Amino acid sequence: MTERISLRRLDYFVTAAESGTMTAAAGRLHVSQSAVSMGISELERQLGVALVLRRKAKGLTLTEAGRLLLPEARALLACSDELRAGMAAVGRTLAGRLRVGCFTTIAPFLVPRLLEDFRAVHPDVTVDLAEGSLDDLQELLLDGRCELAVLYETNIRQDIEYDVLYEARPHVLLPPAHPLARQDTVALADLAGHDMIMLDVPPSMDYFTGLLAGAGVDPAIRHRTASFEMVRSLVARGAGYSLLIQRPRVGLSYEGLPVEVRPISDPVVPMRVVLARAAGARPTRRAAAFAHFCRTDPPPHEEANAASK
């Protein structure tokens, strides 16, 4: 009979890979360093491949086989935890820990309300949040460190699946004294020749540049920044206009200076916000409940979009 792989040995391997040393893994697991080292050696024997390279005073690094095993091992351990939690929760409410990612510029507008409303329905589920870029969040999904992530539907990898949550229309942000601020709507072609403040966060920059190029506009970028609020502050100071997707309900910068929001009169393609997951991954009950909640609870952003049209 084939020897079954031990979940304990997988746990030793994952913890060591995350900790960087056998000693640190042993401390996290409350076992001896020799137990971790022996457990990983036995796992390597079972699989017939080396998983880690042990280097004195330099910790450990993963081999190619170790890098391939790591997300699979995390998924197996998560399934084990889910099975145990599911049996313990029979006849009781959903419980446990869920890690969710969110694209950095979406997070302040969507996540706080989602966390509060989801907790009201499932108070025994602890949701941990990871904010990051599109690439960072997809890596978190694929290596098992996040079960779900809220992203824009652009440049999504083939090994990521997703459901569309809502569509968001871009708008023009202007200083009050800007000549285009006197108009009810702004055509993209009218932005030609005016200084622009570019939100330089992929995929936002590519999206905005594409919108302007479609209208024959080569943007005169005066400043670039990865900070959403820095964009609004520079616009409020009169440094230029900007294009944004997310819209705060308060038309003031951090300094308390006003900004003007104008809808785009062109028929632009909206940016879709999606809830993503690793393709083929079996969701935990907590992740399935959170996904259902996201799909059935309409975001407040839709009200802002409606008001800006």
PDB file of C-alpha atoms in Angstrom:
ATOM      1  CA  MET A   1       0.000   0.000   0.000  1.00  0.00           C
ATOM      2  CA  THR A   2       1.312   3.453  -0.935  1.00  0.00           C
ATOM      3  CA  GLU A   3       2.475   5.474   2.050  1.00  0.00           C
ATOM      4  CA  ARG A   4       0.193   8.479   2.568  1.00  0.00           C
ATOM      5  CA  ILE A   5       1.672  11.946   2.865  1.00  0.00           C
ATOM      6  CA  SER A   6       1.403  13.302   6.379  1.00  0.00           C
ATOM      7  CA  LEU A   7      -0.384  16.606   6.893  1.00  0.00           C
ATOM      8  CA  ARG A   8       2.020  17.296   9.753  1.00  0.00           C
ATOM      9  CA  ARG A   9       4.983  17.007   7.401  1.00  0.00           C
ATOM     10  CA  LEU A  10       3.270  19.308   4.916  1.00  0.00           C
ATOM     11  CA  ASP A  11       2.687  21.769   7.751  1.00  0.00           C
ATOM     12  CA  TYR A  12       6.376  21.624   8.667  1.00  0.00           C
ATOM     13  CA  PHE A  13       7.324  22.271   5.042  1.00  0.00           C
ATOM     14  CA  VAL A  14       4.926  25.215   4.549  1.00  0.00           C
ATOM     15  CA  THR A  15       5.884  26.834   7.851  1.00  0.00           C
ATOM     16  CA  ALA A  16       9.599  26.463   7.112  1.00  0.00           C
ATOM     17  CA  ALA A  17       9.126  27.923   3.621  1.00  0.00           C
ATOM     18  CA  GLU A  18       7.281  30.914   5.085  1.00  0.00           C
ATOM     19  CA  SER A  19       9.668  31.387   8.009  1.00  0.00           C
ATOM     20  CA  GLY A  20      12.923  31.059   6.091  1.00  0.00           C
ATOM     21  CA  THR A  21      14.693  28.832   8.656  1.00  0.00           C
ATOM     22  CA  MET A  22      14.058  25.548  10.428  1.00  0.00           C
ATOM     23  CA  THR A  23      14.569  27.245  13.773  1.00  0.00           C
ATOM     24  CA  ALA A  24      11.947  29.939  13.098  1.00  0.00           C
ATOM     25  CA  ALA A  25       9.498  27.279  11.864  1.00  0.00           C
ATOM     26  CA  ALA A  26      10.057  25.235  15.011  1.00  0.00           C
ATOM     27  CA  GLY A  27       9.294  28.299  17.118  1.00  0.00           C
ATOM     28  CA  ARG A  28       6.040  28.949  15.266  1.00  0.00           C
ATOM     29  CA  LEU A  29       4.992  25.303  15.532  1.00  0.00           C
ATOM     30  CA  HIS A  30       6.155  24.856  19.157  1.00  0.00           C
ATOM     31  CA  VAL A  31       8.246  21.794  18.306  1.00  0.00           C
ATOM     32  CA  SER A  32      11.979  21.113  18.181  1.00  0.00           C
ATOM     33  CA  GLN A  33      14.112  22.181  15.238  1.00  0.00           C
ATOM     34  CA  SER A  34      15.121  18.558  14.685  1.00  0.00           C
ATOM     35  CA  ALA A  35      11.451  17.535  14.398  1.00  0.00           C
ATOM     36  CA  VAL A  36      10.899  20.067  11.600  1.00  0.00           C
ATOM     37  CA  SER A  37      14.090  19.053   9.788  1.00  0.00           C
ATOM     38  CA  MET A  38      13.280  15.340  10.086  1.00  0.00           C
ATOM     39  CA  GLY A  39       9.685  15.868   8.992  1.00  0.00           C
ATOM     40  CA  ILE A  40      10.749  17.712   5.834  1.00  0.00           C
ATOM     41  CA  SER A  41      13.396  15.074   5.103  1.00  0.00           C
ATOM     42  CA  GLU A  42      10.740  12.354   5.369  1.00  0.00           C
ATOM     43  CA  LEU A  43       8.473  14.339   3.041  1.00  0.00           C
ATOM     44  CA  GLU A  44      11.316  14.615   0.529  1.00  0.00           C
ATOM     45  CA  ARG A  45      11.875  10.860   0.794  1.00  0.00           C
ATOM     46  CA  GLN A  46       8.189  10.165   0.160  1.00  0.00           C
ATOM     47  CA  LEU A  47       8.040  12.453  -2.860  1.00  0.00           C
ATOM     48  CA  GLY A  48      11.434  11.452  -4.213  1.00  0.00           C
ATOM     49  CA  VAL A  49      12.603  15.064  -4.722  1.00  0.00           C
ATOM     50  CA  ALA A  50      14.519  17.687  -2.787  1.00  0.00           C
ATOM     51  CA  LEU A  51      12.220  20.454  -1.588  1.00  0.00           C
ATOM     52  CA  VAL A  52      14.574  22.804   0.250  1.00  0.00           C
ATOM     53  CA  LEU A  53      18.236  23.757   0.142  1.00  0.00           C
ATOM     54  CA  ARG A  54      19.663  24.030   3.654  1.00  0.00           C
ATOM     55  CA  ARG A  55      22.449  26.565   4.073  1.00  0.00           C
ATOM     56  CA  LYS A  56      24.121  27.248   7.386  1.00  0.00           C
ATOM     57  CA  ALA A  57      23.689  30.824   8.612  1.00  0.00           C
ATOM     58  CA  LYS A  58      21.649  31.604   5.477  1.00  0.00           C
ATOM     59  CA  GLY A  59      18.447  29.764   6.215  1.00  0.00           C
ATOM     60  CA  LEU A  60      16.781  27.746   3.515  1.00  0.00           C
ATOM     61  CA  THR A  61      15.581  28.295  -0.045  1.00  0.00           C
ATOM     62  CA  LEU A  62      13.070  26.295  -2.038  1.00  0.00           C
ATOM     63  CA  THR A  63      14.018  24.125  -4.961  1.00  0.00           C
ATOM     64  CA  GLU A  64      11.912  24.175  -8.135  1.00  0.00           C
ATOM     65  CA  ALA A  65       9.990  21.174  -6.765  1.00  0.00           C
ATOM     66  CA  GLY A  66       9.511  23.006  -3.468  1.00  0.00           C
ATOM     67  CA  ARG A  67       8.098  26.075  -5.237  1.00  0.00           C
ATOM     68  CA  LEU A  68       5.656  23.874  -7.140  1.00  0.00           C
ATOM     69  CA  LEU A  69       4.584  22.014  -4.000  1.00  0.00           C
ATOM     70  CA  LEU A  70       4.080  25.082  -1.792  1.00  0.00           C
ATOM     71  CA  PRO A  71       0.678  26.292  -3.130  1.00  0.00           C
ATOM     72  CA  GLU A  72      -0.605  22.706  -3.326  1.00  0.00           C
ATOM     73  CA  ALA A  73       0.492  22.056   0.252  1.00  0.00           C
ATOM     74  CA  ARG A  74      -1.202  25.243   1.439  1.00  0.00           C
ATOM     75  CA  ALA A  75      -4.410  24.174  -0.315  1.00  0.00           C
ATOM     76  CA  LEU A  76      -4.342  20.724   1.303  1.00  0.00           C
ATOM     77  CA  LEU A  77      -3.790  22.220   4.748  1.00  0.00           C
ATOM     78  CA  ALA A  78      -6.622  24.696   4.148  1.00  0.00           C
ATOM     79  CA  CYS A  79      -8.922  21.809   3.182  1.00  0.00           C
ATOM     80  CA  SER A  80      -7.944  20.003   6.365  1.00  0.00           C
ATOM     81  CA  ASP A  81      -8.708  23.099   8.436  1.00  0.00           C
ATOM     82  CA  GLU A  82     -11.994  23.536   6.587  1.00  0.00           C
ATOM     83  CA  LEU A  83     -12.982  19.919   7.249  1.00  0.00           C
ATOM     84  CA  ARG A  84     -12.218  20.264  10.952  1.00  0.00           C
ATOM     85  CA  ALA A  85     -14.029  23.608  11.187  1.00  0.00           C
ATOM     86  CA  GLY A  86     -16.972  22.251   9.224  1.00  0.00           C
ATOM     87  CA  MET A  87     -17.416  19.298  11.536  1.00  0.00           C
ATOM     88  CA  ALA A  88     -17.042  21.494  14.598  1.00  0.00           C
ATOM     89  CA  ALA A  89     -19.566  23.933  13.159  1.00  0.00           C
ATOM     90  CA  VAL A  90     -22.305  21.379  12.498  1.00  0.00           C
ATOM     91  CA  GLY A  91     -25.469  22.952  13.857  1.00  0.00           C
ATOM     92  CA  ARG A  92     -23.609  26.194  14.598  1.00  0.00           C
ATOM     93  CA  THR A  93     -22.736  29.357  12.723  1.00  0.00           C
ATOM     94  CA  LEU A  94     -19.972  29.711  10.157  1.00  0.00           C
ATOM     95  CA  ALA A  95     -16.601  30.350  11.846  1.00  0.00           C
ATOM     96  CA  GLY A  96     -12.903  30.635  11.144  1.00  0.00           C
ATOM     97  CA  ARG A  97     -10.418  32.925   9.399  1.00  0.00           C
ATOM     98  CA  LEU A  98     -10.659  34.132   5.795  1.00  0.00           C
ATOM     99  CA  ARG A  99      -7.997  36.130   3.936  1.00  0.00           C
ATOM    100  CA  VAL A 100      -9.283  38.450   1.200  1.00  0.00           C
ATOM    101  CA  GLY A 101      -7.258  40.714  -1.082  1.00  0.00           C
ATOM    102  CA  CYS A 102      -8.297  43.997  -2.679  1.00  0.00           C
ATOM    103  CA  PHE A 103      -6.747  46.293  -5.274  1.00  0.00           C
ATOM    104  CA  THR A 104      -5.306  49.279  -3.461  1.00  0.00           C
ATOM    105  CA  THR A 105      -7.472  52.045  -4.973  1.00  0.00           C
ATOM    106  CA  ILE A 106     -10.719  50.059  -4.653  1.00  0.00           C
ATOM    107  CA  ALA A 107     -10.196  49.028  -1.035  1.00  0.00           C
ATOM    108  CA  PRO A 108     -11.171  52.270   0.806  1.00  0.00           C
ATOM    109  CA  PHE A 109     -14.428  52.514  -1.127  1.00  0.00           C
ATOM    110  CA  LEU A 110     -15.629  48.933  -0.889  1.00  0.00           C
ATOM    111  CA  VAL A 111     -13.882  46.902   1.798  1.00  0.00           C
ATOM    112  CA  PRO A 112     -14.864  48.686   5.063  1.00  0.00           C
ATOM    113  CA  ARG A 113     -18.567  48.342   4.306  1.00  0.00           C
ATOM    114  CA  LEU A 114     -18.167  44.743   3.129  1.00  0.00           C
ATOM    115  CA  LEU A 115     -16.281  43.799   6.280  1.00  0.00           C
ATOM    116  CA  GLU A 116     -18.835  45.424   8.555  1.00  0.00           C
ATOM    117  CA  ASP A 117     -21.886  44.022   6.760  1.00  0.00           C
ATOM    118  CA  PHE A 118     -20.385  40.528   6.403  1.00  0.00           C
ATOM    119  CA  ARG A 119     -19.442  40.466  10.084  1.00  0.00           C
ATOM    120  CA  ALA A 120     -23.032  41.361  10.994  1.00  0.00           C
ATOM    121  CA  VAL A 121     -24.190  38.197   9.197  1.00  0.00           C
ATOM    122  CA  HIS A 122     -21.238  35.943  10.126  1.00  0.00           C
ATOM    123  CA  PRO A 123     -19.788  37.314  13.386  1.00  0.00           C
ATOM    124  CA  ASP A 124     -17.579  34.262  13.986  1.00  0.00           C
ATOM    125  CA  VAL A 125     -15.652  34.645  10.713  1.00  0.00           C
ATOM    126  CA  THR A 126     -12.499  36.751  10.971  1.00  0.00           C
ATOM    127  CA  VAL A 127     -11.633  38.422   7.642  1.00  0.00           C
ATOM    128  CA  ASP A 128      -7.990  39.418   7.154  1.00  0.00           C
ATOM    129  CA  LEU A 129      -7.367  42.011   4.435  1.00  0.00           C
ATOM    130  CA  ALA A 130      -4.435  42.177   2.020  1.00  0.00           C
ATOM    131  CA  GLU A 131      -4.123  45.292  -0.154  1.00  0.00           C
ATOM    132  CA  GLY A 132      -1.864  45.377  -3.184  1.00  0.00           C
ATOM    133  CA  SER A 133      -1.337  45.713  -6.906  1.00  0.00           C
ATOM    134  CA  LEU A 134      -2.965  43.556  -9.554  1.00  0.00           C
ATOM    135  CA  ASP A 135       0.141  41.378  -9.921  1.00  0.00           C
ATOM    136  CA  ASP A 136       0.716  41.057  -6.172  1.00  0.00           C
ATOM    137  CA  LEU A 137      -2.863  39.974  -5.490  1.00  0.00           C
ATOM    138  CA  GLN A 138      -2.887  37.403  -8.274  1.00  0.00           C
ATOM    139  CA  GLU A 139       0.299  35.903  -6.820  1.00  0.00           C
ATOM    140  CA  LEU A 140      -1.376  35.744  -3.397  1.00  0.00           C
ATOM    141  CA  LEU A 141      -4.324  33.885  -4.938  1.00  0.00           C
ATOM    142  CA  LEU A 142      -2.165  31.418  -6.828  1.00  0.00           C
ATOM    143  CA  ASP A 143       0.130  30.536  -3.922  1.00  0.00           C
ATOM    144  CA  GLY A 144      -2.796  30.091  -1.529  1.00  0.00           C
ATOM    145  CA  ARG A 145      -2.169  33.091   0.724  1.00  0.00           C
ATOM    146  CA  CYS A 146      -5.534  34.631  -0.265  1.00  0.00           C
ATOM    147  CA  GLU A 147      -8.735  32.818  -1.169  1.00  0.00           C
ATOM    148  CA  LEU A 148     -10.456  35.766  -2.846  1.00  0.00           C
ATOM    149  CA  ALA A 149      -9.445  39.159  -4.216  1.00  0.00           C
ATOM    150  CA  VAL A 150     -11.332  42.181  -5.552  1.00  0.00           C
ATOM    151  CA  LEU A 151      -9.659  43.395  -8.764  1.00  0.00           C
ATOM    152  CA  TYR A 152     -10.275  45.347 -11.926  1.00  0.00           C
ATOM    153  CA  GLU A 153     -11.045  43.142 -14.919  1.00  0.00           C
ATOM    154  CA  THR A 154      -7.851  43.794 -16.843  1.00  0.00           C
ATOM    155  CA  ASN A 155      -4.615  41.848 -17.330  1.00  0.00           C
ATOM    156  CA  ILE A 156      -6.026  38.915 -15.368  1.00  0.00           C
ATOM    157  CA  ARG A 157      -4.043  35.700 -15.782  1.00  0.00           C
ATOM    158  CA  GLN A 158      -5.532  32.590 -17.366  1.00  0.00           C
ATOM    159  CA  ASP A 159      -5.201  30.634 -14.118  1.00  0.00           C
ATOM    160  CA  ILE A 160      -7.477  33.116 -12.319  1.00  0.00           C
ATOM    161  CA  GLU A 161     -11.281  32.808 -12.385  1.00  0.00           C
ATOM    162  CA  TYR A 162     -13.641  35.631 -11.443  1.00  0.00           C
ATOM    163  CA  ASP A 163     -17.202  36.912 -11.191  1.00  0.00           C
ATOM    164  CA  VAL A 164     -18.150  40.470 -12.144  1.00  0.00           C
ATOM    165  CA  LEU A 165     -19.400  42.496  -9.164  1.00  0.00           C
ATOM    166  CA  TYR A 166     -20.197  45.845 -10.807  1.00  0.00           C
ATOM    167  CA  GLU A 167     -19.118  48.328 -13.472  1.00  0.00           C
ATOM    168  CA  ALA A 168     -17.455  51.663 -12.698  1.00  0.00           C
ATOM    169  CA  ARG A 169     -17.389  54.619 -15.107  1.00  0.00           C
ATOM    170  CA  PRO A 170     -14.393  56.975 -15.120  1.00  0.00           C
ATOM    171  CA  HIS A 171     -14.800  60.708 -14.575  1.00  0.00           C
ATOM    172  CA  VAL A 172     -12.767  63.887 -14.991  1.00  0.00           C
ATOM    173  CA  LEU A 173     -11.423  65.585 -11.863  1.00  0.00           C
ATOM    174  CA  LEU A 174     -10.809  69.338 -12.215  1.00  0.00           C
ATOM    175  CA  PRO A 175      -9.726  72.293 -10.100  1.00  0.00           C
ATOM    176  CA  PRO A 176     -12.625  74.748  -9.665  1.00  0.00           C
ATOM    177  CA  ALA A 177     -10.855  77.455 -11.709  1.00  0.00           C
ATOM    178  CA  HIS A 178     -10.187  75.163 -14.685  1.00  0.00           C
ATOM    179  CA  PRO A 179     -11.986  76.351 -17.866  1.00  0.00           C
ATOM    180  CA  LEU A 180     -13.537  72.913 -18.386  1.00  0.00           C
ATOM    181  CA  ALA A 181     -15.085  73.052 -14.900  1.00  0.00           C
ATOM    182  CA  ARG A 182     -17.707  75.446 -16.306  1.00  0.00           C
ATOM    183  CA  GLN A 183     -19.111  72.622 -18.460  1.00  0.00           C
ATOM    184  CA  ASP A 184     -21.667  70.063 -17.268  1.00  0.00           C
ATOM    185  CA  THR A 185     -19.788  67.260 -19.046  1.00  0.00           C
ATOM    186  CA  VAL A 186     -16.337  66.984 -20.588  1.00  0.00           C
ATOM    187  CA  ALA A 187     -15.391  65.425 -23.915  1.00  0.00           C
ATOM    188  CA  LEU A 188     -12.062  63.634 -23.807  1.00  0.00           C
ATOM    189  CA  ALA A 189     -10.867  65.578 -26.862  1.00  0.00           C
ATOM    190  CA  ASP A 190     -11.279  68.806 -24.872  1.00  0.00           C
ATOM    191  CA  LEU A 191      -8.520  67.663 -22.501  1.00  0.00           C
ATOM    192  CA  ALA A 192      -5.857  68.004 -25.211  1.00  0.00           C
ATOM    193  CA  GLY A 193      -3.244  70.584 -24.291  1.00  0.00           C
ATOM    194  CA  HIS A 194      -4.200  70.725 -20.599  1.00  0.00           C
ATOM    195  CA  ASP A 195      -1.781  69.501 -17.916  1.00  0.00           C
ATOM    196  CA  MET A 196      -2.687  66.110 -16.449  1.00  0.00           C
ATOM    197  CA  ILE A 197      -2.033  64.478 -13.083  1.00  0.00           C
ATOM    198  CA  MET A 198      -1.709  60.753 -13.802  1.00  0.00           C
ATOM    199  CA  LEU A 199      -2.588  58.064 -11.269  1.00  0.00           C
ATOM    200  CA  ASP A 200       0.383  55.840 -11.998  1.00  0.00           C
ATOM    201  CA  VAL A 201      -0.917  52.521 -10.651  1.00  0.00           C
ATOM    202  CA  PRO A 202      -1.262  49.579 -13.062  1.00  0.00           C
ATOM    203  CA  PRO A 203      -3.723  48.976 -14.623  1.00  0.00           C
ATOM    204  CA  SER A 204      -5.157  52.491 -14.106  1.00  0.00           C
ATOM    205  CA  MET A 205      -2.511  54.294 -16.147  1.00  0.00           C
ATOM    206  CA  ASP A 206      -2.905  51.981 -19.162  1.00  0.00           C
ATOM    207  CA  TYR A 207      -6.693  52.321 -18.964  1.00  0.00           C
ATOM    208  CA  PHE A 208      -6.665  56.142 -18.813  1.00  0.00           C
ATOM    209  CA  THR A 209      -3.987  56.445 -21.498  1.00  0.00           C
ATOM    210  CA  GLY A 210      -6.071  54.174 -23.715  1.00  0.00           C
ATOM    211  CA  LEU A 211      -9.200  56.265 -23.190  1.00  0.00           C
ATOM    212  CA  LEU A 212      -7.363  59.455 -24.157  1.00  0.00           C
ATOM    213  CA  ALA A 213      -5.630  57.841 -27.136  1.00  0.00           C
ATOM    214  CA  GLY A 214      -9.025  56.716 -28.425  1.00  0.00           C
ATOM    215  CA  ALA A 215     -10.041  60.394 -28.500  1.00  0.00           C
ATOM    216  CA  GLY A 216      -6.807  61.425 -30.204  1.00  0.00           C
ATOM    217  CA  VAL A 217      -5.318  62.941 -27.045  1.00  0.00           C
ATOM    218  CA  ASP A 218      -1.646  62.578 -26.113  1.00  0.00           C
ATOM    219  CA  PRO A 219      -1.809  63.520 -22.416  1.00  0.00           C
ATOM    220  CA  ALA A 220       0.496  66.283 -21.180  1.00  0.00           C
ATOM    221  CA  ILE A 221       1.436  64.548 -17.922  1.00  0.00           C
ATOM    222  CA  ARG A 222       2.755  67.111 -15.438  1.00  0.00           C
ATOM    223  CA  HIS A 223       2.953  64.804 -12.417  1.00  0.00           C
ATOM    224  CA  ARG A 224       2.687  61.054 -11.837  1.00  0.00           C
ATOM    225  CA  THR A 225       1.843  59.540  -8.467  1.00  0.00           C
ATOM    226  CA  ALA A 226       0.773  56.164  -7.130  1.00  0.00           C
ATOM    227  CA  SER A 227      -1.314  57.874  -4.429  1.00  0.00           C
ATOM    228  CA  PHE A 228      -5.017  58.383  -5.107  1.00  0.00           C
ATOM    229  CA  GLU A 229      -5.228  61.211  -2.575  1.00  0.00           C
ATOM    230  CA  MET A 230      -2.080  62.883  -3.921  1.00  0.00           C
ATOM    231  CA  VAL A 231      -3.813  63.061  -7.306  1.00  0.00           C
ATOM    232  CA  ARG A 232      -6.801  64.799  -5.730  1.00  0.00           C
ATOM    233  CA  SER A 233      -4.590  67.178  -3.735  1.00  0.00           C
ATOM    234  CA  LEU A 234      -2.583  68.209  -6.814  1.00  0.00           C
ATOM    235  CA  VAL A 235      -5.758  68.764  -8.806  1.00  0.00           C
ATOM    236  CA  ALA A 236      -7.244  70.840  -5.977  1.00  0.00           C
ATOM    237  CA  ARG A 237      -4.083  72.993  -6.058  1.00  0.00           C
ATOM    238  CA  GLY A 238      -4.629  73.683  -9.751  1.00  0.00           C
ATOM    239  CA  ALA A 239      -1.740  71.579 -11.063  1.00  0.00           C
ATOM    240  CA  GLY A 240      -3.923  69.948 -13.717  1.00  0.00           C
ATOM    241  CA  TYR A 241      -6.852  67.647 -14.369  1.00  0.00           C
ATOM    242  CA  SER A 242      -7.024  63.917 -13.782  1.00  0.00           C
ATOM    243  CA  LEU A 243      -9.070  60.888 -14.752  1.00  0.00           C
ATOM    244  CA  LEU A 244     -10.239  58.611 -11.943  1.00  0.00           C
ATOM    245  CA  ILE A 245     -12.633  55.721 -11.485  1.00  0.00           C
ATOM    246  CA  GLN A 246     -13.340  55.697  -7.759  1.00  0.00           C
ATOM    247  CA  ARG A 247     -15.201  58.776  -6.522  1.00  0.00           C
ATOM    248  CA  PRO A 248     -15.225  59.965  -2.888  1.00  0.00           C
ATOM    249  CA  ARG A 249     -18.524  61.412  -1.731  1.00  0.00           C
ATOM    250  CA  VAL A 250     -16.727  64.476  -0.347  1.00  0.00           C
ATOM    251  CA  GLY A 251     -15.468  66.894  -3.004  1.00  0.00           C
ATOM    252  CA  LEU A 252     -12.487  68.087  -0.954  1.00  0.00           C
ATOM    253  CA  SER A 253      -8.793  67.225  -0.868  1.00  0.00           C
ATOM    254  CA  TYR A 254      -6.974  66.346   2.350  1.00  0.00           C
ATOM    255  CA  GLU A 255      -6.171  70.045   2.680  1.00  0.00           C
ATOM    256  CA  GLY A 256      -9.871  70.917   2.502  1.00  0.00           C
ATOM    257  CA  LEU A 257      -9.596  72.450  -0.979  1.00  0.00           C
ATOM    258  CA  PRO A 258     -12.470  71.802  -3.396  1.00  0.00           C
ATOM    259  CA  VAL A 259     -12.301  69.675  -6.549  1.00  0.00           C
ATOM    260  CA  GLU A 260     -14.862  69.406  -9.325  1.00  0.00           C
ATOM    261  CA  VAL A 261     -16.104  66.119 -10.811  1.00  0.00           C
ATOM    262  CA  ARG A 262     -17.460  66.055 -14.361  1.00  0.00           C
ATOM    263  CA  PRO A 263     -18.876  63.081 -16.265  1.00  0.00           C
ATOM    264  CA  ILE A 264     -17.215  62.124 -19.542  1.00  0.00           C
ATOM    265  CA  SER A 265     -19.529  62.775 -22.485  1.00  0.00           C
ATOM    266  CA  ASP A 266     -17.816  60.178 -24.715  1.00  0.00           C
ATOM    267  CA  PRO A 267     -19.234  56.624 -24.809  1.00  0.00           C
ATOM    268  CA  VAL A 268     -16.370  55.107 -22.782  1.00  0.00           C
ATOM    269  CA  VAL A 269     -15.994  51.462 -21.844  1.00  0.00           C
ATOM    270  CA  PRO A 270     -16.484  51.154 -18.057  1.00  0.00           C
ATOM    271  CA  MET A 271     -14.006  49.338 -15.850  1.00  0.00           C
ATOM    272  CA  ARG A 272     -15.470  46.175 -14.347  1.00  0.00           C
ATOM    273  CA  VAL A 273     -14.730  45.243 -10.737  1.00  0.00           C
ATOM    274  CA  VAL A 274     -14.489  41.487 -10.172  1.00  0.00           C
ATOM    275  CA  LEU A 275     -14.130  38.969  -7.360  1.00  0.00           C
ATOM    276  CA  ALA A 276     -11.253  36.660  -8.304  1.00  0.00           C
ATOM    277  CA  ARG A 277      -9.990  33.265  -7.138  1.00  0.00           C
ATOM    278  CA  ALA A 278      -7.424  30.700  -8.255  1.00  0.00           C
ATOM    279  CA  ALA A 279      -8.840  28.591 -11.081  1.00  0.00           C
ATOM    280  CA  GLY A 280      -9.902  25.146  -9.942  1.00  0.00           C
ATOM    281  CA  ALA A 281      -9.407  25.892  -6.255  1.00  0.00           C
ATOM    282  CA  ARG A 282     -12.007  24.444  -3.933  1.00  0.00           C
ATOM    283  CA  PRO A 283     -13.393  27.345  -1.859  1.00  0.00           C
ATOM    284  CA  THR A 284     -13.820  27.018   1.865  1.00  0.00           C
ATOM    285  CA  ARG A 285     -17.312  27.512   3.265  1.00  0.00           C
ATOM    286  CA  ARG A 286     -16.190  30.909   4.517  1.00  0.00           C
ATOM    287  CA  ALA A 287     -14.959  31.953   1.069  1.00  0.00           C
ATOM    288  CA  ALA A 288     -18.153  30.697  -0.580  1.00  0.00           C
ATOM    289  CA  ALA A 289     -20.248  32.678   1.910  1.00  0.00           C
ATOM    290  CA  PHE A 290     -18.187  35.836   1.353  1.00  0.00           C
ATOM    291  CA  ALA A 291     -18.415  35.466  -2.441  1.00  0.00           C
ATOM    292  CA  HIS A 292     -22.192  35.028  -2.235  1.00  0.00           C
ATOM    293  CA  PHE A 293     -22.400  38.086   0.000  1.00  0.00           C
ATOM    294  CA  CYS A 294     -20.374  40.205  -2.465  1.00  0.00           C
ATOM    295  CA  ARG A 295     -22.554  39.143  -5.394  1.00  0.00           C
ATOM    296  CA  THR A 296     -25.841  39.853  -3.639  1.00  0.00           C
ATOM    297  CA  ASP A 297     -24.952  43.063  -1.771  1.00  0.00           C
ATOM    298  CA  PRO A 298     -24.780  45.925  -4.325  1.00  0.00           C
ATOM    299  CA  PRO A 299     -21.878  48.317  -3.790  1.00  0.00           C
ATOM    300  CA  PRO A 300     -22.483  51.953  -2.855  1.00  0.00           C
ATOM    301  CA  HIS A 301     -20.237  52.930  -5.776  1.00  0.00           C
ATOM    302  CA  GLU A 302     -23.198  52.344  -8.102  1.00  0.00           C
ATOM    303  CA  GLU A 303     -25.028  55.258  -6.476  1.00  0.00           C
ATOM    304  CA  ALA A 304     -22.033  57.525  -7.121  1.00  0.00           C
ATOM    305  CA  ASN A 305     -21.882  56.407 -10.726  1.00  0.00           C
ATOM    306  CA  ALA A 306     -25.577  57.050 -11.176  1.00  0.00           C
ATOM    307  CA  ALA A 307     -25.175  60.534  -9.733  1.00  0.00           C
ATOM    308  CA  SER A 308     -22.305  61.321 -12.093  1.00  0.00           C
ATOM    309  CA  LYS A 309     -24.101  60.323 -15.311  1.00  0.00           C
TER     310      LYS A 309
END
